[in-house]
mmCIF file with all atom_site columns, C-alpha atoms in Angstrom:
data_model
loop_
_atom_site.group_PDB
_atom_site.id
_atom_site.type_symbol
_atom_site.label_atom_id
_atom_site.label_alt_id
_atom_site.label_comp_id
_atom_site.label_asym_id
_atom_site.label_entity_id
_atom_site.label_seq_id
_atom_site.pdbx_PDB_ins_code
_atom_site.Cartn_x
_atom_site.Cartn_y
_atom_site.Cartn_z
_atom_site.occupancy
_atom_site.B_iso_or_equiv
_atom_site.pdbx_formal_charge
_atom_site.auth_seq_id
_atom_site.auth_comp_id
_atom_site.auth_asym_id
_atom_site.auth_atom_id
_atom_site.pdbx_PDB_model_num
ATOM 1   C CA . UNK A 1 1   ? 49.430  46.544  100.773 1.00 0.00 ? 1   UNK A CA 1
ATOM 2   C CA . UNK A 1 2   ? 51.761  49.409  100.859 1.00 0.00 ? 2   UNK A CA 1
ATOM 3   C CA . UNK A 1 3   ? 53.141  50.566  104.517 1.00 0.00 ? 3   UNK A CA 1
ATOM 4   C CA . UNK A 1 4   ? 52.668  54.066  105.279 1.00 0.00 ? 4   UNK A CA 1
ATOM 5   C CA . UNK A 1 5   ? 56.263  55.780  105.576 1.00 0.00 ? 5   UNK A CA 1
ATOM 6   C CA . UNK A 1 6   ? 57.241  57.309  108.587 1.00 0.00 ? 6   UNK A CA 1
ATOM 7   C CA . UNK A 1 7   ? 57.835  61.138  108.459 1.00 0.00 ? 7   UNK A CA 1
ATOM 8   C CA . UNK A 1 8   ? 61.001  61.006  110.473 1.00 0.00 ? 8   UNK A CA 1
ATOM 9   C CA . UNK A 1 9   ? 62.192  58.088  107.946 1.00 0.00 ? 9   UNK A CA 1
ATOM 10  C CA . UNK A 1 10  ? 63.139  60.560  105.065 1.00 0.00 ? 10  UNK A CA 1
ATOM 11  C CA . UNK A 1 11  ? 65.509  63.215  106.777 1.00 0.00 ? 11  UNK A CA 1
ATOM 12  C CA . UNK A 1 12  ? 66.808  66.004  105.157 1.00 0.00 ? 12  UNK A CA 1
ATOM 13  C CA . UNK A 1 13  ? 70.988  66.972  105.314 1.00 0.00 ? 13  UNK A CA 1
ATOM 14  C CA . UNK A 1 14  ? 71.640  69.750  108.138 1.00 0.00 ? 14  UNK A CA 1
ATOM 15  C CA . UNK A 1 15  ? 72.685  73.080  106.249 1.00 0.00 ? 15  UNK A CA 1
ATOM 16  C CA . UNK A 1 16  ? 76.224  73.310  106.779 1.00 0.00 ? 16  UNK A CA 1
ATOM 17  C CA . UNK A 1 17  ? 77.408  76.381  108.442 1.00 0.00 ? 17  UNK A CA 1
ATOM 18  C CA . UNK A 1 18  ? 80.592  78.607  107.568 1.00 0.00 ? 18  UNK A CA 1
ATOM 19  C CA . UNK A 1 19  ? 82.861  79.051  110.226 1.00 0.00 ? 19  UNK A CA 1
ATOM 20  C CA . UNK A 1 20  ? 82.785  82.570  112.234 1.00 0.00 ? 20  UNK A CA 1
ATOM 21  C CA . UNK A 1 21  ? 85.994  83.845  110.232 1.00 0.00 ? 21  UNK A CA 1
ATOM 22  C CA . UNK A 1 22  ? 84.502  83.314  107.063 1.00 0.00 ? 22  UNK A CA 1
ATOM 23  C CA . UNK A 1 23  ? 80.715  84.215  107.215 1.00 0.00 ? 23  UNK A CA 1
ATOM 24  C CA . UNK A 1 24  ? 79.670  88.320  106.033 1.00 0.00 ? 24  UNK A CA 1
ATOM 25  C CA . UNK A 1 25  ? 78.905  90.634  109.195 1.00 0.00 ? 25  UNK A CA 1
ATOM 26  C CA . UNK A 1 26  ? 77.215  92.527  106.155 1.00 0.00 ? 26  UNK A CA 1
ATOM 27  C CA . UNK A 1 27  ? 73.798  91.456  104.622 1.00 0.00 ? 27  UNK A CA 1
ATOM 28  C CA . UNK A 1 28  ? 73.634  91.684  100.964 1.00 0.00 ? 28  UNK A CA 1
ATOM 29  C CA . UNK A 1 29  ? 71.455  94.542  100.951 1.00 0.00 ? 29  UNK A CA 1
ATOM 30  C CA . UNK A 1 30  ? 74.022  97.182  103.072 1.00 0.00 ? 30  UNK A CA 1
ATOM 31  C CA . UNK A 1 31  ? 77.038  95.283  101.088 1.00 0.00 ? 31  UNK A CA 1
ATOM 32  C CA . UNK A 1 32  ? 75.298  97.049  97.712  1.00 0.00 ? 32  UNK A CA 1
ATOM 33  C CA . UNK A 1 33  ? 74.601  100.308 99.588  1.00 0.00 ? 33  UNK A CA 1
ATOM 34  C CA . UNK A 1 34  ? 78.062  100.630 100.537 1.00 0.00 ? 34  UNK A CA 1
ATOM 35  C CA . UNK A 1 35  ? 79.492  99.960  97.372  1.00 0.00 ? 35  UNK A CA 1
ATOM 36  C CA . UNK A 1 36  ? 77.126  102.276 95.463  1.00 0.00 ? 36  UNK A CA 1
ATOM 37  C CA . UNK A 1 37  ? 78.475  104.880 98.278  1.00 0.00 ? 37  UNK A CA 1
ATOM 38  C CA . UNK A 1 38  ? 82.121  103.827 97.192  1.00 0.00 ? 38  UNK A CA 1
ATOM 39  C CA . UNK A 1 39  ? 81.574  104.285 93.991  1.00 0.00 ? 39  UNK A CA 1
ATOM 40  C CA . UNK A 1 40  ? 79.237  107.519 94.328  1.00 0.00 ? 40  UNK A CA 1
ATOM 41  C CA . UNK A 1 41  ? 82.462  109.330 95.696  1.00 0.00 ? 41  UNK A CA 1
ATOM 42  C CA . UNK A 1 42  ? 85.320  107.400 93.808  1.00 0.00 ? 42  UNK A CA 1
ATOM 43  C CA . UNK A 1 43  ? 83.932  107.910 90.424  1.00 0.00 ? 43  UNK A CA 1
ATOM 44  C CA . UNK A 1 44  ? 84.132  112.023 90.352  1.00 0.00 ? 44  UNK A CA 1
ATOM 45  C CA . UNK A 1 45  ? 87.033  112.272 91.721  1.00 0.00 ? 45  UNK A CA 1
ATOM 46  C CA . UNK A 1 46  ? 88.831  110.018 89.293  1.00 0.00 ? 46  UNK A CA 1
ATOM 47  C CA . UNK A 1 47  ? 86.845  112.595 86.663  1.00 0.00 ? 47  UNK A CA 1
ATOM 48  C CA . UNK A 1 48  ? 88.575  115.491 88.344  1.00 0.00 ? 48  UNK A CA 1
ATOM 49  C CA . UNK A 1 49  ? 92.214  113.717 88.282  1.00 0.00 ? 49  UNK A CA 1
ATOM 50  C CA . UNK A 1 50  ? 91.253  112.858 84.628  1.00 0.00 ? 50  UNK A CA 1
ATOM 51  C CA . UNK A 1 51  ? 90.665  116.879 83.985  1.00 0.00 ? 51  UNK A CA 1
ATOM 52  C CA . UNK A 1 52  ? 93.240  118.289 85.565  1.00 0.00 ? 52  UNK A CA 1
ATOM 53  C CA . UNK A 1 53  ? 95.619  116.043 83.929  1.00 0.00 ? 53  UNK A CA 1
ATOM 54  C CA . UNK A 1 54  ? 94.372  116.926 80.669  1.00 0.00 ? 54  UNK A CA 1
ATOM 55  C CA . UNK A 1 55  ? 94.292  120.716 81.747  1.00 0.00 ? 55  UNK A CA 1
ATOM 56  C CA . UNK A 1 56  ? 97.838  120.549 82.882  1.00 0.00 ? 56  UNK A CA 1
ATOM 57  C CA . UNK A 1 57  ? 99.114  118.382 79.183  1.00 0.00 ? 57  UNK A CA 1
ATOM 58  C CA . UNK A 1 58  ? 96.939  121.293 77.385  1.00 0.00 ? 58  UNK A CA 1
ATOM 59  C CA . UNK A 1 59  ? 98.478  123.973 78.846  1.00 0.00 ? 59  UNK A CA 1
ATOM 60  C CA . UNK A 1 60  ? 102.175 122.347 78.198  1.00 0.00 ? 60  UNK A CA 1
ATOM 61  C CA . UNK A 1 61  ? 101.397 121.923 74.168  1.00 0.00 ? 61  UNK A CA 1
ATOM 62  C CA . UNK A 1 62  ? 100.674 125.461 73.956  1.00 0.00 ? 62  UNK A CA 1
ATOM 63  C CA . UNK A 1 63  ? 103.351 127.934 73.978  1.00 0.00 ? 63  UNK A CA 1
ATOM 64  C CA . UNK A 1 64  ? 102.954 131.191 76.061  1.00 0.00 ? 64  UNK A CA 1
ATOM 65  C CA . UNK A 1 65  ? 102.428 133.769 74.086  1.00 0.00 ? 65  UNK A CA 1
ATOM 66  C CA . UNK A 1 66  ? 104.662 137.129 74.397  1.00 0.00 ? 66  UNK A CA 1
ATOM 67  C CA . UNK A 1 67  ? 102.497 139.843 72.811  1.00 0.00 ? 67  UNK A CA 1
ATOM 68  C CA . UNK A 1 68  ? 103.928 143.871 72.534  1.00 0.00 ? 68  UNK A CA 1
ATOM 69  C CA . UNK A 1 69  ? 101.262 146.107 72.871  1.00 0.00 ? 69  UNK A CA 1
ATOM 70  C CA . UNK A 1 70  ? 101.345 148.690 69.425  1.00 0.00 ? 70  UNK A CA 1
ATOM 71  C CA . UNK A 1 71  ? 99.679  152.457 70.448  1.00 0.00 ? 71  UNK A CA 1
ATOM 72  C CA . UNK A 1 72  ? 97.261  153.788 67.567  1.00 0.00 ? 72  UNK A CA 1
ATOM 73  C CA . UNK A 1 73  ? 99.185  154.881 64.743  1.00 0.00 ? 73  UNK A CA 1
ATOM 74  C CA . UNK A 1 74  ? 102.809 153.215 65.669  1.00 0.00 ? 74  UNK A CA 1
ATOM 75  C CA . UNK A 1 75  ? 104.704 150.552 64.398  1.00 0.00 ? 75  UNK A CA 1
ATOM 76  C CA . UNK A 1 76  ? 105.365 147.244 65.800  1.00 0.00 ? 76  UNK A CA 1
ATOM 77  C CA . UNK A 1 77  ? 108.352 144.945 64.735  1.00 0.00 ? 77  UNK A CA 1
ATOM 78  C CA . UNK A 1 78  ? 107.947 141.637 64.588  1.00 0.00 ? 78  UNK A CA 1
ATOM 79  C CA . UNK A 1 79  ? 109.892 138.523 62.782  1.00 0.00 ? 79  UNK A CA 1
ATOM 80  C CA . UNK A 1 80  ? 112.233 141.079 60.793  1.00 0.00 ? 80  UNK A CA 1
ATOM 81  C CA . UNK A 1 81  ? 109.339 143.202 59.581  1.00 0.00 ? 81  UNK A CA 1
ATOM 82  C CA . UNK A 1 82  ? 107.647 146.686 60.709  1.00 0.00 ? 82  UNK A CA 1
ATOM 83  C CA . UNK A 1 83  ? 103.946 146.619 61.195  1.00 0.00 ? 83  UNK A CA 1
ATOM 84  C CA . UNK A 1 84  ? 101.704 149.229 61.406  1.00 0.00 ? 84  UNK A CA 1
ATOM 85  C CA . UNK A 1 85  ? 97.445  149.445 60.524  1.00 0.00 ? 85  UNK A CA 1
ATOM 86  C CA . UNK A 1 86  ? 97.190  151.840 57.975  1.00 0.00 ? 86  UNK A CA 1
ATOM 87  C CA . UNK A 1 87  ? 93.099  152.002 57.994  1.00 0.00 ? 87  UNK A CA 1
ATOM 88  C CA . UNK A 1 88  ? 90.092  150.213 60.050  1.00 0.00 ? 88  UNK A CA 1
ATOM 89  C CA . UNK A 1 89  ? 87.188  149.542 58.277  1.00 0.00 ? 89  UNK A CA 1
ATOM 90  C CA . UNK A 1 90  ? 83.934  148.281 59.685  1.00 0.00 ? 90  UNK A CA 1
ATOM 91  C CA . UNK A 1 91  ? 80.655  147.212 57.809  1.00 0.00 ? 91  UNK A CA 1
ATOM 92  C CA . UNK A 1 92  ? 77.536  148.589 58.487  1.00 0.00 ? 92  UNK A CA 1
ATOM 93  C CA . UNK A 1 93  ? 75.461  145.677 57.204  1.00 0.00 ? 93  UNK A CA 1
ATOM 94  C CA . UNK A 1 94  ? 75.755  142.010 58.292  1.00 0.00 ? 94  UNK A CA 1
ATOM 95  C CA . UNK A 1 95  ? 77.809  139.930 55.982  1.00 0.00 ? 95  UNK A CA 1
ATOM 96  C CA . UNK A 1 96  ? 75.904  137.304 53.319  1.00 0.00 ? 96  UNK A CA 1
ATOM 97  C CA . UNK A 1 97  ? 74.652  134.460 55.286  1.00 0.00 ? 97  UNK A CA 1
ATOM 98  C CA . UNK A 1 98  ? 75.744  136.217 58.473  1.00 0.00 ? 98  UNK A CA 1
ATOM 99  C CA . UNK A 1 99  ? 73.990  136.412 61.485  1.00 0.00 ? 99  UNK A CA 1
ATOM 100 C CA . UNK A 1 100 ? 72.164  140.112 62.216  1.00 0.00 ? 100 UNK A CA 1
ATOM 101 C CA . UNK A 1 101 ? 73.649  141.173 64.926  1.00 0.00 ? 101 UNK A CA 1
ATOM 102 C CA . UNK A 1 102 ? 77.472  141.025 62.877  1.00 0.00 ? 102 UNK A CA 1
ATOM 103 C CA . UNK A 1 103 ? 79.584  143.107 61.367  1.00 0.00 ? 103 UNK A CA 1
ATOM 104 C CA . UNK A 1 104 ? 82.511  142.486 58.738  1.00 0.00 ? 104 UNK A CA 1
ATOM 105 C CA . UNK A 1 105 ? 85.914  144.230 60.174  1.00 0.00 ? 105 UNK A CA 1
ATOM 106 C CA . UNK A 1 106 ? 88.634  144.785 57.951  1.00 0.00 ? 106 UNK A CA 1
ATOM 107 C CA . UNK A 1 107 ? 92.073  146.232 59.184  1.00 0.00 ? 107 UNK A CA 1
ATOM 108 C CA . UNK A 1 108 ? 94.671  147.355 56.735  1.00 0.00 ? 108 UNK A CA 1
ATOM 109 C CA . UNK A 1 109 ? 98.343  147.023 57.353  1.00 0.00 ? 109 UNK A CA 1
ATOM 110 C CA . UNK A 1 110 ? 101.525 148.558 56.139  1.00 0.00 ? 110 UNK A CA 1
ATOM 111 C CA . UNK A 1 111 ? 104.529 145.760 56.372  1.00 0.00 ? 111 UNK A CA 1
ATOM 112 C CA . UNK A 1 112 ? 107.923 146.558 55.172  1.00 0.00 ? 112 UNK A CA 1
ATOM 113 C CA . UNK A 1 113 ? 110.286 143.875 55.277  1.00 0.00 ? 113 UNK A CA 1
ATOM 114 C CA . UNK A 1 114 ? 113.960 144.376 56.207  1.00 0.00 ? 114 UNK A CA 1
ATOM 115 C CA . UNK A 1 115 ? 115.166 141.285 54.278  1.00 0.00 ? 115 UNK A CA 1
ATOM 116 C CA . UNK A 1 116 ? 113.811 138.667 51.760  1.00 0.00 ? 116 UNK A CA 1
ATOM 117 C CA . UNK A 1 117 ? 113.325 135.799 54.266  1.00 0.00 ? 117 UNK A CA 1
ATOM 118 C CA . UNK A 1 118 ? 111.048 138.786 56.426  1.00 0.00 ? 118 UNK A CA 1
ATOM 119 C CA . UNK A 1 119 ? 109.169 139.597 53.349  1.00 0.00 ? 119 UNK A CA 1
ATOM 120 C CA . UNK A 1 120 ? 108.684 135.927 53.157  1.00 0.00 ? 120 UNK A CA 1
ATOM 121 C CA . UNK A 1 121 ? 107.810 135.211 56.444  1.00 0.00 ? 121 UNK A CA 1
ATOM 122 C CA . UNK A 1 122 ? 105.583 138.509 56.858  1.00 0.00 ? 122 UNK A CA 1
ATOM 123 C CA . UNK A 1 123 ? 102.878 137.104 53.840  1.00 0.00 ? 123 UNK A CA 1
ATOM 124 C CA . UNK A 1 124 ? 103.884 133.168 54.943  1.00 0.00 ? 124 UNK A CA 1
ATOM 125 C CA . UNK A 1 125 ? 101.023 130.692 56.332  1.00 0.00 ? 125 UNK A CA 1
ATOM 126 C CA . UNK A 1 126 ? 102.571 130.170 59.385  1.00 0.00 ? 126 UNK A CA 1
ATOM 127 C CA . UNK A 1 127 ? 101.044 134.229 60.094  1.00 0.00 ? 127 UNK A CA 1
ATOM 128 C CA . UNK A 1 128 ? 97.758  133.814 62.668  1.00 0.00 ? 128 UNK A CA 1
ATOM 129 C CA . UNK A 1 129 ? 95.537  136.556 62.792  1.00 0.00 ? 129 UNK A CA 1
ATOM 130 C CA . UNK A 1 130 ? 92.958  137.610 65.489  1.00 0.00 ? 130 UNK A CA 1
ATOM 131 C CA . UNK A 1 131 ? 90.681  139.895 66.870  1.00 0.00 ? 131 UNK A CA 1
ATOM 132 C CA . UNK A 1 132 ? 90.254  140.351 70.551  1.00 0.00 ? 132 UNK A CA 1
ATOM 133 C CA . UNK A 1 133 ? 87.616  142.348 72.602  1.00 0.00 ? 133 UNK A CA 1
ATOM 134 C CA . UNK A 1 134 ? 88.023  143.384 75.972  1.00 0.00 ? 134 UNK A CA 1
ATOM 135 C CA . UNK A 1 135 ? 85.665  140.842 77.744  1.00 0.00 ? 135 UNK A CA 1
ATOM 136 C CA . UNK A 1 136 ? 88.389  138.413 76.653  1.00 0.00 ? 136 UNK A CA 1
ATOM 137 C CA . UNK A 1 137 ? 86.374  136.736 73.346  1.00 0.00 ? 137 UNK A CA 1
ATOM 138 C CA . UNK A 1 138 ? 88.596  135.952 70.300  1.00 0.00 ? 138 UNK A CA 1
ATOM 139 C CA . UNK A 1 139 ? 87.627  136.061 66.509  1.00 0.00 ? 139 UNK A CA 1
ATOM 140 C CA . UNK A 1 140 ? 90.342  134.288 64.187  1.00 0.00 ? 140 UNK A CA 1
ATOM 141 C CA . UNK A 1 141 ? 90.560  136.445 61.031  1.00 0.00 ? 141 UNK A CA 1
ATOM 142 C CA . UNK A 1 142 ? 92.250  136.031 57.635  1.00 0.00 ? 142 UNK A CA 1
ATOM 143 C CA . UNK A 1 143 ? 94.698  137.790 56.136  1.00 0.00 ? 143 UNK A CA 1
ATOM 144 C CA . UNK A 1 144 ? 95.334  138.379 52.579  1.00 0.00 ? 144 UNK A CA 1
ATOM 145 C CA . UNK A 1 145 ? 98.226  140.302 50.690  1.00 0.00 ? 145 UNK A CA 1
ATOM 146 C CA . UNK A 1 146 ? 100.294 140.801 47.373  1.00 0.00 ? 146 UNK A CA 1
ATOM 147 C CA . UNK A 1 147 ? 103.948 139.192 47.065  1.00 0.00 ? 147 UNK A CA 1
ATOM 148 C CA . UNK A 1 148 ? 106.270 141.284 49.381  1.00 0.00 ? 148 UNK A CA 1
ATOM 149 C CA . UNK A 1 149 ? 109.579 142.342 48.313  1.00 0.00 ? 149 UNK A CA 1
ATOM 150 C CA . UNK A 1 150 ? 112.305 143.903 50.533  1.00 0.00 ? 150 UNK A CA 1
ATOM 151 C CA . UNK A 1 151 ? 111.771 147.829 51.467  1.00 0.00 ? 151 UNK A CA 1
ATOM 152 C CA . UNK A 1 152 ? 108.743 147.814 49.428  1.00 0.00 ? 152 UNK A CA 1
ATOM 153 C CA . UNK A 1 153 ? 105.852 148.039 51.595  1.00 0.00 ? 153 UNK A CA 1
ATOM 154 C CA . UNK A 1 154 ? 103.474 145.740 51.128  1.00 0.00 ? 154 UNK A CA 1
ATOM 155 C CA . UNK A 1 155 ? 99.352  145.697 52.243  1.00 0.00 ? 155 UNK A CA 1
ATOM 156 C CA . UNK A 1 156 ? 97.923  143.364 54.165  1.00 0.00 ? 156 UNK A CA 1
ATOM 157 C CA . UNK A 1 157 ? 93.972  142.889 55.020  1.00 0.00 ? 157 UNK A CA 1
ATOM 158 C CA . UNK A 1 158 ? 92.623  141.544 57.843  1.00 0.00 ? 158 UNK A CA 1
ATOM 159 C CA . UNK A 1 159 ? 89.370  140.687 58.150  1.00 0.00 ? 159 UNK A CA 1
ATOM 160 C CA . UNK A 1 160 ? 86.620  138.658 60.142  1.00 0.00 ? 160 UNK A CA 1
ATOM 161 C CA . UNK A 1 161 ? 82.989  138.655 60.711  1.00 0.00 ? 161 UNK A CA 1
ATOM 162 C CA . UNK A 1 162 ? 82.325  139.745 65.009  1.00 0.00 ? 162 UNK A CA 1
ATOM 163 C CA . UNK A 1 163 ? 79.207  141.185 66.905  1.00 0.00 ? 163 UNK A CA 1
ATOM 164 C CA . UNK A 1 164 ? 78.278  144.541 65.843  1.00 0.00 ? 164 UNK A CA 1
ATOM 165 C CA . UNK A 1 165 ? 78.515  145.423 69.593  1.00 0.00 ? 165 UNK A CA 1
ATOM 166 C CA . UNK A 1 166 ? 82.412  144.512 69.602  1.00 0.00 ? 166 UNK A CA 1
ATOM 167 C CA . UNK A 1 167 ? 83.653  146.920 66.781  1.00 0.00 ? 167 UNK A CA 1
ATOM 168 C CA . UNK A 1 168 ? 84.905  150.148 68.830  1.00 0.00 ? 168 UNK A CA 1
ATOM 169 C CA . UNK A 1 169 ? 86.893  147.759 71.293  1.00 0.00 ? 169 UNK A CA 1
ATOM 170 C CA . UNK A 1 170 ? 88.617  145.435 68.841  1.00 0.00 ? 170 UNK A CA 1
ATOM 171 C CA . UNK A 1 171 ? 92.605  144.656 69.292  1.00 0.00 ? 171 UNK A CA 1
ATOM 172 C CA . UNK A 1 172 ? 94.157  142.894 66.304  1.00 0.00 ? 172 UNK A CA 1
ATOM 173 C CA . UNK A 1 173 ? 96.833  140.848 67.301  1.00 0.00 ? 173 UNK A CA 1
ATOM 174 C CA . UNK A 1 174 ? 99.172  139.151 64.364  1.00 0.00 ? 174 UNK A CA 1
ATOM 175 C CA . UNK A 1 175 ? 101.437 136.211 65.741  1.00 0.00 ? 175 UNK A CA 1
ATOM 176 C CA . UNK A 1 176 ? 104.106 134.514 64.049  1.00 0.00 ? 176 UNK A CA 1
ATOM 177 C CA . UNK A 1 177 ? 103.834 130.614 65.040  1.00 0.00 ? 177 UNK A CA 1
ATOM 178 C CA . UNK A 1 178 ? 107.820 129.804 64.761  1.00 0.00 ? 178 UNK A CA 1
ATOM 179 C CA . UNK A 1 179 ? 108.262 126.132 63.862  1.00 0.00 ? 179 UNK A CA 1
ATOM 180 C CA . UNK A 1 180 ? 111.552 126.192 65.778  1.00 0.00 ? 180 UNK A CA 1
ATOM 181 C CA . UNK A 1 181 ? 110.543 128.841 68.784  1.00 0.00 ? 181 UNK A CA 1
ATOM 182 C CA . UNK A 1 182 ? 111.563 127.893 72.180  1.00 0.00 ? 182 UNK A CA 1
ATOM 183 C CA . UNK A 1 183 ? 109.658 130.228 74.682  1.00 0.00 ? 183 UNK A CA 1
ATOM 184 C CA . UNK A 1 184 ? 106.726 132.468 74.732  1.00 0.00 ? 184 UNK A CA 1
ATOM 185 C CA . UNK A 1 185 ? 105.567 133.205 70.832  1.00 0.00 ? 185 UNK A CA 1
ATOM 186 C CA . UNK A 1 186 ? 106.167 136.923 69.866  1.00 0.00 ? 186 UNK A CA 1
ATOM 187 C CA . UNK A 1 187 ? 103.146 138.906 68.444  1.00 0.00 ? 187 UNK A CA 1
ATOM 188 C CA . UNK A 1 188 ? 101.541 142.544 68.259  1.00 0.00 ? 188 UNK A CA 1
ATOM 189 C CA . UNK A 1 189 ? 98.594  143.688 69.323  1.00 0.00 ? 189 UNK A CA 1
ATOM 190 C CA . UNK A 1 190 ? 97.318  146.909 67.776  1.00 0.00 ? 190 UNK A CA 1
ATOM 191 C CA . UNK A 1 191 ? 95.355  148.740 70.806  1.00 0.00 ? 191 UNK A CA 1
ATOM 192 C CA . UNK A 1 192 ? 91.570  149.729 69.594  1.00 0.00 ? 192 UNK A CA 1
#
C-alpha cells in the first residue's frame, strides 16, 4: 500500500534575493527604451562629426584656386605663356548621343609661349579646362592643340557639351595644376 505524500513534505528552495545595491531600479522594458533614446541621439551626431571631418580633410587636399579674371578680347598670362580666345563657337544642334536640350561649345585660343618649357607646359596634360556659368555649375572640357614652339602662336580648342540654356553666360577658365605649387593654383577665366 503506498502512503499518500504530504504536500508540505516536498518544499521548494526560497528564490534568493539580490541585495538592494545590486538589484535594477529599471525594468527591462524602460532599460531598452532608454537605450534606443541613447542611441536615437548618439548615432547622428557621430554622423555629423564623421562629415565635418571629412569636409574639413576635403577642403585641405584641394588647393585654393587663384583665378585672374581676362575682359573680352584681352590677354591673360599664365605659366610663362599669353592667352587670349581668338573665336567662340556654339552648336546649334545637340551633339551625337547627346541629350536635346545641349549644345557643343568650342572656344579657340591664341597661346604664345615666351620660352620652350612655356610652350611645353601651355599644350602639357597637367592643363585643366572648364566651363563655368553664373549659377555656379561647372562643365570640364578638353582641349586639343598642335606642338607649340616659342613665339609661334599656337591654337588651342576647347570644347564641351553644356545646356543650350548656358551658352551666352559661359566663362572658360584654363588652370595649370603645378606638381610643385605651394598656395592658391593660378588660372584665367575668360569673362562671357
Amino acid at each position: 500500500m503506498s502512503v499518500p505524500r504530504d504536500p508540505l513534505e516536498t518544499t521548494r528552495p526560497d528564490p534568493v534575493e539580490a541585495p538592494e545595491e545590486q538589484r535594477s531600479r529599471l525594468r527591462p522594458g524602460d532599460r531598452r527604451l532608454l537605450q534606443l533614446a541613447a542611441l536615437g541621439v548618439l548615432a547622428p551626431a557621430l554622423l555629423a562629426v564623421q562629415w565635418t571631418d571629412k569636409t574639413h580633410n576635403a577642403a585641405r587636399l584641394v588647393p585654393p584656386e587663384r583665378p585672374t579674371v581676362v575682359p573680352r578680347g584681352a590677354t591673360g598670362d599664365l605659366a610663362g605663356a599669353r592667352w587670349r580666345i581668338v573665336q567662340r563657337l556654339a552648336g546649334t544642334r545637340p551633339p551625337p548621343g547627346g541629350a536635346p536640350d545641349t549644345a557643343e561649345v568650342r572656344f579657340v585660343l591664341a597661346v604664345e609661349a615666351g620660352d620652350p618649357a612655356a610652350a611645353r607646359t601651355a599644350t602639357g596634360f597637367g592643363t585643366r579646362y572648364a566651363f563655368h556659368d553664373g549659377a555656379g555649375h561647372t562643365w570640364s572640357a578638353t582641349g586639343l592643340a598642335a606642338p607649340a614652339r616659342p613665339g609661334v602662336p599656337l591654337r588651342v580648342t576647347v570644347r564641351a557639351v553644356v545646356p543650350r540654356s548656358t551658352l551666352r553666360s559661359l566663362t572658360l577658365e584654363v588652370q595649370r595644376r603645378e606638381a610643385t605649387a605651394k598656395g592658391p593654383l593660378p588660372s584665367l577665366r575668360f569673362a562671357p
